[in-house]
XYZ file of C-alpha atoms in Angstrom:
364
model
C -33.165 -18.800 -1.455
C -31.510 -18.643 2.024
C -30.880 -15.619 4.002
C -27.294 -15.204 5.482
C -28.136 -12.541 8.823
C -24.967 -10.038 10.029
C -25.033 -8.486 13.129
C -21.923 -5.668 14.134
C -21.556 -5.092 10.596
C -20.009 -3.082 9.425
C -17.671 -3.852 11.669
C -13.855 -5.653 11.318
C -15.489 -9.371 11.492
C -18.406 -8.829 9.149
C -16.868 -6.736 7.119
C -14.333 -9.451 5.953
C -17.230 -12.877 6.761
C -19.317 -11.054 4.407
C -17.814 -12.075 1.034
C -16.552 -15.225 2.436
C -19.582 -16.472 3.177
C -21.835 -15.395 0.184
C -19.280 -17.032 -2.274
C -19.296 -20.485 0.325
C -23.390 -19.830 0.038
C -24.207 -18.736 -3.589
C -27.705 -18.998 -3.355
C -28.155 -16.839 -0.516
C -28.671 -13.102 0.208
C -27.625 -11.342 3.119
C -28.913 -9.266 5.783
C -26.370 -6.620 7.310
C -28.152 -5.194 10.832
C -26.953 -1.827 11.048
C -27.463 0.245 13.849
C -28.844 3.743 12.524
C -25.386 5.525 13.120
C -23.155 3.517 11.107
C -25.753 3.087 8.440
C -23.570 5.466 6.090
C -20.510 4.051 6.776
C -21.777 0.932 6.398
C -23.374 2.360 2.646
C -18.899 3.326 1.972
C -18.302 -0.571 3.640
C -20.571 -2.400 1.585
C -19.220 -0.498 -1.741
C -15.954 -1.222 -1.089
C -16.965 -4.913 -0.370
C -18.543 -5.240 -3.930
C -15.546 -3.517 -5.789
C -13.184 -5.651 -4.565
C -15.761 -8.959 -4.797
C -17.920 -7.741 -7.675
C -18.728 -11.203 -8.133
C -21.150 -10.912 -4.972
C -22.634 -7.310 -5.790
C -25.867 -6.430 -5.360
C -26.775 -10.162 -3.071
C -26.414 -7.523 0.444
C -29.668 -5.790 1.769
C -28.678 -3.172 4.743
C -30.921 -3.116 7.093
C -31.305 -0.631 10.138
C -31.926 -2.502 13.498
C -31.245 -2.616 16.663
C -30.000 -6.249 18.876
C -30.758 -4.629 22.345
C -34.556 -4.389 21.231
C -36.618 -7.402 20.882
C -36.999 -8.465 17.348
C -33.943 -6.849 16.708
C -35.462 -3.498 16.184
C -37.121 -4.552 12.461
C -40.130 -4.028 10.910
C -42.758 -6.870 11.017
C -42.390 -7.855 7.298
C -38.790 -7.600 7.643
C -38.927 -10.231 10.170
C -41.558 -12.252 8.670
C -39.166 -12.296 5.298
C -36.228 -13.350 7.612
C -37.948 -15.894 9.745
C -40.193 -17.633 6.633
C -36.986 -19.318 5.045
C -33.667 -21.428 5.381
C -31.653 -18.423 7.658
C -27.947 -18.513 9.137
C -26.988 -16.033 11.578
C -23.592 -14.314 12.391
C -23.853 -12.587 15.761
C -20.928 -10.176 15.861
C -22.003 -7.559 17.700
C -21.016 -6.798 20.701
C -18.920 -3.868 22.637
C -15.252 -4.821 22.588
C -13.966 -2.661 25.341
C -12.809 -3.237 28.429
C -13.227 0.083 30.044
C -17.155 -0.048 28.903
C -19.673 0.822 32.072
C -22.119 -2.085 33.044
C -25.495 -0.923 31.846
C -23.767 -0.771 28.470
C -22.195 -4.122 28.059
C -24.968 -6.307 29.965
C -27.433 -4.314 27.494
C -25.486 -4.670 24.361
C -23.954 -8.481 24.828
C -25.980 -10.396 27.229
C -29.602 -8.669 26.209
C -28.264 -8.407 22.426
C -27.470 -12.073 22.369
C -30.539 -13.054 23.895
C -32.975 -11.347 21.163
C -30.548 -13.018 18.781
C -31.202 -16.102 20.314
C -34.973 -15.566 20.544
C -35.010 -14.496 16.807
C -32.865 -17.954 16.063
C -35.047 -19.972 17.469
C -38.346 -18.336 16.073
C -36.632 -19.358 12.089
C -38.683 -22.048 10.449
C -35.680 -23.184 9.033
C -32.447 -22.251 11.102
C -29.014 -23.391 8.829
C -26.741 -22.722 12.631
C -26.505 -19.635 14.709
C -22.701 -18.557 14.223
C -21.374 -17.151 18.174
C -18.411 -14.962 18.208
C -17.422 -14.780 22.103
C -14.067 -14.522 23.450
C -11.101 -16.377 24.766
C -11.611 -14.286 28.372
C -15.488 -15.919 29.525
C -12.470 -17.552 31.573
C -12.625 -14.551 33.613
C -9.324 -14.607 35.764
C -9.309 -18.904 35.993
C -5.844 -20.180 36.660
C -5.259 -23.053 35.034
C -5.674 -24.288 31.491
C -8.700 -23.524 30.236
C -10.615 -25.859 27.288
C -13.248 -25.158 25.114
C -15.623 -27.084 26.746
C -14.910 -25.254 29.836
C -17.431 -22.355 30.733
C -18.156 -22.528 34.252
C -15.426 -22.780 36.468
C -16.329 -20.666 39.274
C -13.565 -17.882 37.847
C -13.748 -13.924 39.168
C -14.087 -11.513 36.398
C -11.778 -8.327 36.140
C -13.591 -6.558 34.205
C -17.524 -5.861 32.478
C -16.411 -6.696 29.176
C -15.262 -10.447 30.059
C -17.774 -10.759 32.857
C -21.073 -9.919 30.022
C -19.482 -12.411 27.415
C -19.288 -15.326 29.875
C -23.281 -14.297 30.828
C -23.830 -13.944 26.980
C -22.116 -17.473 26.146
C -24.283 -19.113 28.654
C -27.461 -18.146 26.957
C -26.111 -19.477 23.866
C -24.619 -22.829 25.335
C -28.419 -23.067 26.915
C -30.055 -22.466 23.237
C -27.464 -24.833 21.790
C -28.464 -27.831 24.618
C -32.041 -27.219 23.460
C -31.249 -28.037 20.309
C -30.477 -24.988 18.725
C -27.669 -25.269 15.908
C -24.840 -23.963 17.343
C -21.084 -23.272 16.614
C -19.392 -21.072 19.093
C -15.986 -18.965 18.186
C -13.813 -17.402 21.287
C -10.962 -15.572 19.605
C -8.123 -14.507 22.164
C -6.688 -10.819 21.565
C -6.858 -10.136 18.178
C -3.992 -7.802 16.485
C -3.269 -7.140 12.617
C -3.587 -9.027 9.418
C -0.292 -11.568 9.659
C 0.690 -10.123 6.261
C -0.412 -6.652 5.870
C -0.372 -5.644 9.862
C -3.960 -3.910 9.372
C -6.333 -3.334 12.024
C -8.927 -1.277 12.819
C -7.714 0.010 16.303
C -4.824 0.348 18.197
C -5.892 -1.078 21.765
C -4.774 -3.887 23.900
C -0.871 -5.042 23.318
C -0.798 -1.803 20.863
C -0.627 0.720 24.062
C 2.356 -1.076 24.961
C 4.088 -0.183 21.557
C 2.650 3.095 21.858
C 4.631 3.575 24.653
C 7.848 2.420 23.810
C 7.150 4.087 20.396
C 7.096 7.432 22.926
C 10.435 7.236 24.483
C 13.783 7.487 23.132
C 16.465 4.673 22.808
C 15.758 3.341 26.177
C 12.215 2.129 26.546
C 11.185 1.888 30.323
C 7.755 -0.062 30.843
C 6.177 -0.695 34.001
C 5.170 -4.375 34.083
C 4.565 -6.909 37.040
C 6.576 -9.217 38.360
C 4.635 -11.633 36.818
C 5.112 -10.946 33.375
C 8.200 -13.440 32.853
C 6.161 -15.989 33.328
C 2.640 -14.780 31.938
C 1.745 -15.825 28.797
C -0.311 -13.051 26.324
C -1.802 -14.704 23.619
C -2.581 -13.058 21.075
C -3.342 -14.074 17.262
C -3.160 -11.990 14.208
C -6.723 -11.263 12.584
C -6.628 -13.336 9.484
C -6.428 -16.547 11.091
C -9.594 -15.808 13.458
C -11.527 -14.727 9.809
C -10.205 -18.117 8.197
C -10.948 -19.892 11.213
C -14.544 -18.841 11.303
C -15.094 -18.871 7.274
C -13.976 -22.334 7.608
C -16.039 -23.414 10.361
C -19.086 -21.575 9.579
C -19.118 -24.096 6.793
C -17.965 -27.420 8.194
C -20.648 -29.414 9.625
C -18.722 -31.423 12.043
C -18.369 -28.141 13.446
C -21.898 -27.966 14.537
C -22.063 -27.797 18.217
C -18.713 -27.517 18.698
C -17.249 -24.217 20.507
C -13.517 -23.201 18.967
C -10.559 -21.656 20.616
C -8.685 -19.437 18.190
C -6.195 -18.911 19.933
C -2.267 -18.875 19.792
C -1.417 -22.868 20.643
C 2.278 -21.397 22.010
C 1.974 -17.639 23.051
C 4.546 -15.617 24.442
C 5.367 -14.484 27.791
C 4.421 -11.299 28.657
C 8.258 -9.855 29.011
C 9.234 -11.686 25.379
C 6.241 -10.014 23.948
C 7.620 -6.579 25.045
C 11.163 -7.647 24.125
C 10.412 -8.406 20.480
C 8.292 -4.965 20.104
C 11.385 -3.226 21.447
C 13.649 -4.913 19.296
C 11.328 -3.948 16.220
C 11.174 -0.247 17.463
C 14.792 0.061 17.687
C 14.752 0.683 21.220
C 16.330 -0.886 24.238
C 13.858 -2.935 26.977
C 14.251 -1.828 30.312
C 11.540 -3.112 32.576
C 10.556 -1.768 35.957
C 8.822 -3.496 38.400
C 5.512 -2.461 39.459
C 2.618 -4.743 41.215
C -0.677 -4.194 38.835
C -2.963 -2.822 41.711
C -0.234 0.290 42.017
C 0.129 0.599 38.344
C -3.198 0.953 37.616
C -3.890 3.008 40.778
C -1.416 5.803 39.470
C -2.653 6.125 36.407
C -6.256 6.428 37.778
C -5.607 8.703 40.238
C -2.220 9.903 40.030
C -2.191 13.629 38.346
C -0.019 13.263 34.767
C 0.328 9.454 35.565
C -2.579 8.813 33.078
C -1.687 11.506 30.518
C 1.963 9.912 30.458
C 1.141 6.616 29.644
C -2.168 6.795 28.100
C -2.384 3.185 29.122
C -6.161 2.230 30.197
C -6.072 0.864 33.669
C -8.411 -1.998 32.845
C -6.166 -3.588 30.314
C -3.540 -4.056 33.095
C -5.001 -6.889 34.593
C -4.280 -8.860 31.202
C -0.347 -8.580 31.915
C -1.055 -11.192 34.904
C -3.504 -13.189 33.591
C -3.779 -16.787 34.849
C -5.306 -18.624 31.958
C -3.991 -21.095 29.440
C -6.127 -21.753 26.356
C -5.960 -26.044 25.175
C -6.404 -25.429 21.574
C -5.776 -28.927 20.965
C -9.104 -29.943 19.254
C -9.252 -26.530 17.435
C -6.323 -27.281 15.874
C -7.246 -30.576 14.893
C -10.292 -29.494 12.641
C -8.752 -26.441 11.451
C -5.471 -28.079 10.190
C -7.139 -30.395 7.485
C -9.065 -27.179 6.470
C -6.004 -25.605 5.400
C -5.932 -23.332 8.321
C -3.201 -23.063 10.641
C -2.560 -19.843 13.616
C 0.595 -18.702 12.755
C 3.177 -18.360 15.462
C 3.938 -14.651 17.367
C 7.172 -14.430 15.840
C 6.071 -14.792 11.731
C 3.366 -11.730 12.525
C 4.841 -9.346 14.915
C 7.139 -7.632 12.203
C 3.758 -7.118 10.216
C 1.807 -5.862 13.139
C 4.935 -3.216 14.393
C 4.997 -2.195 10.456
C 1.488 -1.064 10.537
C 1.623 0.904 13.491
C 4.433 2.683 13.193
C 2.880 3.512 9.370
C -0.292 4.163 10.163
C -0.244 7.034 13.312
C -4.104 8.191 12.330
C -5.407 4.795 13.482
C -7.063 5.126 16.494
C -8.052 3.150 19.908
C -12.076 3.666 20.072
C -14.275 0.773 19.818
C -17.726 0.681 17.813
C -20.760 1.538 20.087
């Protein structure tokens, strides 16, 4: 019997690649890594899970661990039963936050995914090491960016972007050494394309937040810039499809996939369609990022008005442009296809302006 591994569970991605992949994998178990402080909501995560997917109950063992230890923080038969056998590994953990100090983020996804790495390539029997990185190891690149592009020479904004790029490379060295490999790099992911759910409120959500704030006139600070910057984001469904698909597809084997939006809106359409949905009336004023994010930083009120993280700024002028050309071609005789900004956007305002308690923090 195989062993399916989870790390970041029970987070958004494992949460929903659980199921998925122990009905694609029926003879296999799996191993949810839990850090000690989310082992009870993981306990409430996992119960939910088998309600809804009873046909998979009782195949997930929770495990307490750690990914910034060596050995992943487990016991020595623990490991032993993990590394005797036919094992696949979902890394998902990592800290999604762009405001999150160095120490953190170098510890959590660059030292994380290297003890991930180590304990891949210590299996006796490794199925493929399943990467979830990011869109952004482009750092601040300007140009279009492929997925067989890592190293560009790009400047990094921020720690978050900066540790993934580091964390990809030790992957993309494992993989060339002939680890199994299939590497995911989601762009900004927003709510279910149906339903609108999502765990947090952060990234293009602040920006409804604060329209959502004002009256019939909306005024938002954006760059010049934004007319012709292009924010791609992609509704959360399609990156769990894409990966359940992939994780499963062997020509996907050392492969590394953009899910990303293939036509993404500008940065000034994005805000005009959430203003439209609102009810409120667009009015933009002009403001160069390095002010912008300056005020709110240092500015008394400036922060408290907008409650707009600095950090996130820098994404209304970013310079990259994500080919998704050979994702798409694998995906699309799958059955899986990114729907466009427009079929999702009435979904994703929906949610938010339904669900107020939902809040911005990432997992830690």
């Amino acid at each position: 019997m195989g062993v399916v591994l989870f790390t970041g569970f029970p987070g958004f991605l494992g949460s929903a690649l659980l199921p998925r992949t122990l009905r694609r994998a029926p003879d296999s178990r799996a191993v949810a890594l839990v850090q000690a402080k989310f082992l009870d909501q993981a306990r409430t995560t996992l119960a939910r899970i088998e309600r809804e997917a009873p046909e998979i109950a009782g195949r997930t063992d929770l495990v307490v661990g750690d990914i910034t230890v060596d050995g992943l923080g487990l016991e020595q038969a623990e490991r032993e039963r993990l590394l005797g056998g036919p094992l696949e590994i979902f890394h998902l953990a990592a800290v999604y936050d762009l405001s999150v100090p160095a120490d953190v983020a170098w510890s959590v996804n660059v030292e994380g995914t290297r003890h991930v790495v180590r304990f891949a390539e210590a299996a006796s029997e490794l199925v493929r090491l399943q990467y979830v990185s990011t869109c952004y190891v482009s750092g601040r690149y300007d140009g279009i960016f492929s997925e067989t592009d890592l190293e560009l020479g790009q400047p990094f904004a921020n720690h978050y972007d900066h540790t993934k790029h580091e964390a990809e490379r030790v992957v993309v060295k494992a993989r060339d050494a002939g680890l199994p490999v299939s590497i995911y790099r989601p762009s900004v992911v927003v709510g279910d394309s149906v339903t609108g759910a999502t765990q947090k409120f952060d990234g293009p959500y602040y920006l409804l937040q604060l329209m959502a704030r004002q009256g019939r006139t909306a005024f938002v600070p954006l760059p010049r810039a934004a007319s012709r910057t292009r924010f791609n984001l992609v509704p959360s469904d399609y990156v769990v499809d894409g990966i359940a698909a992939l994780a499963g597809h062997g020509p996907a084997v050392n492969r590394t996939f953009a899910l990303a939006q293939p036509a993404p809106p500008t940065v000034t359409e994005m805000c005009e369609v959430f203003a439209d949905r609102l009810g409120n009336q667009l009015r933009v004023v002009p403001m160069p990022v390095g002010l912008a994010a300056f005020s709110i930083d240092h500015v008394p009120g400036v922060g408290r008005l907008f409650k707009v993280p600095s950090s996130t700024l820098e994404y209304l002028t970013h310079p990259s442009h994500y080919d998704t050309d050979a994702t798409t071609a694998m995906l699309g005789p799958l059955g899986v296809h990114c729907p466009p900004f427009e079929e999702h956007v009435d979904a994703m305002v929906r949610f938010f302006r339904t669900n107020p308690q939902v809040g911005t923090a990432a997992m830690v």
